[in-house]
Amino acid sequence: MSFDKFIKAQEQLAILLHEVDKTLANKNRTLINWRISQVHSGSIHLTLEGMPQDQITPSQISEVIKTVERGIVTILEHPIRPKYFSDRALESARSLAILKKRDEFMVQLGFDSRCIDLNQALIANVDEIIGRKYQSFGTVEGVLKAIDVSRKPIFRVYNLLTNKSVKCYFEPNLLDNIKEYLEKRVSVSGIVTSREDGEKIGIKVESIDLFPQKKDLPTIEEMIGILGGSN
């Protein structure tokens, strides 16, 4: 396995753990930090473990691990969404299975848990669970964060209410503008990819506009003047 693929596997496993952690805790943010605790050479054997911290008990870490393990077993056997598995968690599990299809590696969560089996049945069942995807021209609004140009240029736009993000794929010539909009509220237009339930999961960026900041918005008095309420 190449270094890039190893990093990809690590990223996807972290996303899977974080998504289950958030859903299990019914929070918009992750509660547990995870780290690579062991890597064996040869066929890659990747072991991650949760880091105990304030207000996080070992039993909570164990519950996340067990939930992920049970969920993977469920997906391998049937095209049924496991409890606490978001679409993003399912997609990460699918990505791990695709990586394993190309390169032999094993994933283990903590030293006392068993290795997670990732085979081709998982890919097919995740596709059936998530369903078909649709594309149309549309707009995504939210706060622009997490610019990544290490591979295909991408940034994420986060919904202020749900904290869910949409992947935004952009051409390199837009990078300077996008950097200026970092951590600001934007409206992104382009070809949107959505699931059957209408949830937007990605967009190929054609244009991006910045929402006015609070300091740039007119006051109530100015609005009255704009509407013709004063002479």
CSV table of C-alpha atoms in Angstrom, one decimal:
chain,number,residue,atom,x,y,z
A,1,MET,CA,0.0,0.0,0.0
A,2,SER,CA,1.4,3.4,-1.0
A,3,PHE,CA,1.7,6.2,1.6
A,4,ASP,CA,-1.2,8.2,0.0
A,5,LYS,CA,-3.5,5.2,0.2
A,6,PHE,CA,-2.5,4.6,3.8
A,7,ILE,CA,-3.4,8.2,4.6
A,8,LYS,CA,-6.7,7.8,2.8
A,9,ALA,CA,-7.5,4.7,4.8
A,10,GLN,CA,-6.6,6.5,8.0
A,11,GLU,CA,-8.8,9.5,7.0
A,12,GLN,CA,-11.8,7.3,6.1
A,13,LEU,CA,-11.6,5.3,9.3
A,14,ALA,CA,-11.4,8.5,11.4
A,15,ILE,CA,-14.5,9.8,9.6
A,16,LEU,CA,-16.4,6.6,10.3
A,17,LEU,CA,-15.5,6.7,14.0
A,18,HIS,CA,-16.3,10.4,14.3
A,19,GLU,CA,-19.7,10.1,12.5
A,20,VAL,CA,-20.8,7.2,14.7
A,21,ASP,CA,-19.5,9.0,17.8
A,22,LYS,CA,-21.5,12.1,16.9
A,23,THR,CA,-24.7,10.2,16.2
A,24,LEU,CA,-24.4,8.0,19.2
A,25,ALA,CA,-24.0,11.0,21.5
A,26,ASN,CA,-26.7,13.0,19.6
A,27,LYS,CA,-24.2,15.9,19.2
A,28,ASN,CA,-23.1,18.0,16.3
A,29,ARG,CA,-19.5,17.5,17.2
A,30,THR,CA,-17.3,14.5,18.0
A,31,LEU,CA,-16.6,13.8,21.7
A,32,ILE,CA,-13.7,11.3,21.3
A,33,ASN,CA,-10.3,11.8,19.8
A,34,TRP,CA,-8.8,8.9,18.0
A,35,ARG,CA,-5.2,8.1,17.3
A,36,ILE,CA,-3.2,5.4,15.4
A,37,SER,CA,-1.8,3.2,18.2
A,38,GLN,CA,-0.1,0.6,16.1
A,39,VAL,CA,0.9,-0.1,12.5
A,40,HIS,CA,2.3,-3.4,11.2
A,41,SER,CA,4.3,-3.4,8.0
A,42,GLY,CA,3.9,-5.9,5.2
A,43,SER,CA,0.1,-6.2,4.7
A,44,ILE,CA,-0.9,-3.0,6.5
A,45,HIS,CA,-2.5,-3.6,9.9
A,46,LEU,CA,-3.9,-0.3,11.2
A,47,THR,CA,-5.0,-0.1,14.8
A,48,LEU,CA,-6.8,3.0,16.2
A,49,GLU,CA,-7.8,3.6,19.8
A,50,GLY,CA,-9.9,6.2,21.5
A,51,MET,CA,-8.2,8.8,23.8
A,52,PRO,CA,-9.8,9.1,27.3
A,53,GLN,CA,-10.2,12.8,28.2
A,54,ASP,CA,-12.3,14.9,30.5
A,55,GLN,CA,-15.9,13.6,30.8
A,56,ILE,CA,-15.2,10.8,28.3
A,57,THR,CA,-15.1,7.4,30.0
A,58,PRO,CA,-13.6,4.2,28.6
A,59,SER,CA,-17.1,2.7,28.4
A,60,GLN,CA,-18.1,5.4,26.0
A,61,ILE,CA,-15.1,4.7,23.8
A,62,SER,CA,-15.9,1.0,24.0
A,63,GLU,CA,-19.5,1.7,23.0
A,64,VAL,CA,-18.4,3.5,19.8
A,65,ILE,CA,-16.1,0.7,18.9
A,66,LYS,CA,-18.8,-2.0,19.4
A,67,THR,CA,-21.3,0.1,17.5
A,68,VAL,CA,-19.0,0.3,14.5
A,69,GLU,CA,-18.1,-3.4,14.6
A,70,ARG,CA,-21.8,-4.4,14.9
A,71,GLY,CA,-22.7,-2.0,12.1
A,72,ILE,CA,-20.1,-3.4,9.7
A,73,VAL,CA,-21.3,-6.9,10.4
A,74,THR,CA,-24.9,-5.8,9.6
A,75,ILE,CA,-23.9,-4.2,6.3
A,76,LEU,CA,-21.9,-7.2,5.3
A,77,GLU,CA,-24.9,-9.5,5.8
A,78,HIS,CA,-27.8,-7.3,4.6
A,79,PRO,CA,-28.4,-4.0,2.8
A,80,ILE,CA,-29.8,-2.5,6.0
A,81,ARG,CA,-28.7,0.8,7.6
A,82,PRO,CA,-27.1,0.0,11.0
A,83,LYS,CA,-28.2,2.1,14.0
A,84,TYR,CA,-26.1,5.3,14.4
A,85,PHE,CA,-24.6,5.1,10.9
A,86,SER,CA,-25.1,8.3,8.9
A,87,ASP,CA,-24.7,8.4,5.1
A,88,ARG,CA,-21.2,9.8,5.6
A,89,ALA,CA,-20.3,6.9,7.9
A,90,LEU,CA,-21.6,4.5,5.3
A,91,GLU,CA,-19.6,6.2,2.5
A,92,SER,CA,-16.4,6.0,4.6
A,93,ALA,CA,-17.0,2.3,5.3
A,94,ARG,CA,-17.5,1.8,1.5
A,95,SER,CA,-14.3,3.8,0.8
A,96,LEU,CA,-12.3,1.5,3.1
A,97,ALA,CA,-13.7,-1.6,1.4
A,98,ILE,CA,-12.7,-0.2,-2.0
A,99,LEU,CA,-9.2,0.5,-0.7
A,100,LYS,CA,-8.9,-3.1,0.6
A,101,LYS,CA,-10.0,-4.4,-2.8
A,102,ARG,CA,-7.0,-2.7,-4.3
A,103,ASP,CA,-4.5,-3.3,-1.4
A,104,GLU,CA,-4.4,-5.9,1.4
A,105,PHE,CA,-4.8,-4.3,4.8
A,106,MET,CA,-6.5,-4.9,8.1
A,107,VAL,CA,-8.3,-2.4,10.4
A,108,GLN,CA,-8.6,-2.9,14.2
A,109,LEU,CA,-10.2,-0.6,16.7
A,110,GLY,CA,-8.3,-0.9,20.0
A,111,PHE,CA,-6.1,-3.8,21.1
A,112,ASP,CA,-8.9,-5.9,22.5
A,113,SER,CA,-11.2,-5.8,19.5
A,114,ARG,CA,-11.3,-8.0,16.5
A,115,CYS,CA,-10.2,-6.9,13.0
A,116,ILE,CA,-13.0,-5.3,11.0
A,117,ASP,CA,-13.8,-7.4,7.9
A,118,LEU,CA,-14.1,-5.3,4.8
A,119,ASN,CA,-15.1,-7.1,1.6
A,120,GLN,CA,-17.0,-6.5,-1.6
A,121,ALA,CA,-20.4,-7.4,-0.2
A,122,LEU,CA,-20.1,-4.2,1.9
A,123,ILE,CA,-19.7,-2.0,-1.2
A,124,ALA,CA,-22.8,-3.4,-2.9
A,125,ASN,CA,-24.9,-3.2,0.2
A,126,VAL,CA,-23.9,0.4,1.0
A,127,ASP,CA,-24.8,1.4,-2.5
A,128,GLU,CA,-28.2,-0.1,-2.0
A,129,ILE,CA,-28.7,1.5,1.4
A,130,ILE,CA,-27.8,5.0,0.3
A,131,GLY,CA,-29.6,4.8,-3.0
A,132,ARG,CA,-29.2,6.5,-6.3
A,133,LYS,CA,-27.7,10.0,-6.7
A,134,TYR,CA,-29.1,12.8,-8.8
A,135,GLN,CA,-27.5,15.8,-10.4
A,136,SER,CA,-29.0,19.2,-11.1
A,137,PHE,CA,-28.0,22.9,-11.1
A,138,GLY,CA,-28.4,24.4,-7.7
A,139,THR,CA,-27.0,26.4,-4.8
A,140,VAL,CA,-25.4,25.5,-1.5
A,141,GLU,CA,-25.2,28.0,1.4
A,142,GLY,CA,-23.1,28.0,4.5
A,143,VAL,CA,-19.7,28.8,6.0
A,144,LEU,CA,-16.7,27.9,3.9
A,145,LYS,CA,-14.2,25.8,5.7
A,146,ALA,CA,-11.5,23.1,5.2
A,147,ILE,CA,-9.8,23.9,1.9
A,148,ASP,CA,-7.8,20.9,0.6
A,149,VAL,CA,-5.7,21.0,-2.5
A,150,SER,CA,-3.6,17.9,-1.8
A,151,ARG,CA,-5.5,15.9,-4.4
A,152,LYS,CA,-8.6,17.2,-6.2
A,153,PRO,CA,-9.2,20.7,-5.1
A,154,ILE,CA,-12.1,20.8,-2.6
A,155,PHE,CA,-13.5,22.8,0.2
A,156,ARG,CA,-16.5,22.2,2.5
A,157,VAL,CA,-19.5,24.4,3.2
A,158,TYR,CA,-21.1,23.9,6.6
A,159,ASN,CA,-24.8,24.5,7.3
A,160,LEU,CA,-25.0,26.8,10.3
A,161,LEU,CA,-28.0,25.0,11.8
A,162,THR,CA,-27.1,21.3,11.3
A,163,ASN,CA,-23.3,21.6,11.1
A,164,LYS,CA,-23.5,19.1,8.1
A,165,SER,CA,-21.1,19.8,5.3
A,166,VAL,CA,-21.2,19.6,1.5
A,167,LYS,CA,-18.1,18.9,-0.5
A,168,CYS,CA,-17.4,21.6,-3.1
A,169,TYR,CA,-15.1,20.7,-6.0
A,170,PHE,CA,-13.5,23.6,-7.7
A,171,GLU,CA,-11.0,24.5,-10.4
A,172,PRO,CA,-7.6,25.7,-9.3
A,173,ASN,CA,-8.0,29.1,-10.8
A,174,LEU,CA,-10.7,29.9,-8.1
A,175,LEU,CA,-8.3,29.2,-5.2
A,176,ASP,CA,-7.3,32.8,-4.5
A,177,ASN,CA,-11.0,33.9,-4.2
A,178,ILE,CA,-11.8,30.8,-2.1
A,179,LYS,CA,-9.0,31.6,0.3
A,180,GLU,CA,-10.5,35.1,0.8
A,181,TYR,CA,-13.9,33.6,1.7
A,182,LEU,CA,-12.5,31.1,4.3
A,183,GLU,CA,-14.6,31.1,7.5
A,184,LYS,CA,-17.2,33.4,5.8
A,185,ARG,CA,-20.8,32.7,4.8
A,186,VAL,CA,-21.1,32.0,1.1
A,187,SER,CA,-23.5,30.9,-1.6
A,188,VAL,CA,-22.0,28.3,-4.0
A,189,SER,CA,-23.7,27.6,-7.3
A,190,GLY,CA,-23.0,24.7,-9.7
A,191,ILE,CA,-24.0,21.1,-10.5
A,192,VAL,CA,-25.3,19.7,-7.2
A,193,THR,CA,-25.2,16.0,-6.4
A,194,SER,CA,-28.1,14.9,-4.2
A,195,ARG,CA,-29.4,11.7,-2.7
A,196,GLU,CA,-32.9,10.4,-3.2
A,197,ASP,CA,-34.1,12.1,-0.1
A,198,GLY,CA,-32.9,15.5,-1.4
A,199,GLU,CA,-29.9,15.8,0.8
A,200,LYS,CA,-27.1,17.6,-1.0
A,201,ILE,CA,-23.7,15.8,-0.7
A,202,GLY,CA,-21.5,17.6,-3.3
A,203,ILE,CA,-21.3,20.4,-5.8
A,204,LYS,CA,-19.1,21.1,-8.8
A,205,VAL,CA,-18.4,24.8,-8.3
A,206,GLU,CA,-19.3,27.2,-11.1
A,207,SER,CA,-19.5,30.4,-9.1
A,208,ILE,CA,-19.2,31.5,-5.5
A,209,ASP,CA,-20.7,34.6,-3.8
A,210,LEU,CA,-20.0,36.1,-0.4
A,211,PHE,CA,-22.9,37.0,1.9
A,212,PRO,CA,-22.7,40.5,3.4
A,213,GLN,CA,-21.1,40.6,6.8
A,214,LYS,CA,-23.0,42.1,9.8
A,215,LYS,CA,-21.0,45.3,9.6
A,216,ASP,CA,-21.9,45.7,6.0
A,217,LEU,CA,-25.7,45.3,6.5
A,218,PRO,CA,-27.9,48.4,6.6
A,219,THR,CA,-29.3,49.6,9.9
A,220,ILE,CA,-33.0,49.6,10.6
A,221,GLU,CA,-33.1,53.3,10.0
A,222,GLU,CA,-31.3,52.9,6.7
A,223,MET,CA,-33.8,50.1,5.7
A,224,ILE,CA,-36.7,52.4,6.4
A,225,GLY,CA,-35.1,55.0,4.1
A,226,ILE,CA,-34.5,52.3,1.5
A,227,LEU,CA,-38.2,51.3,1.6
A,228,GLY,CA,-39.3,54.9,1.3
A,229,GLY,CA,-40.6,55.3,4.8
A,230,SER,CA,-38.8,58.6,5.5
A,231,ASN,CA,-38.3,61.8,3.6
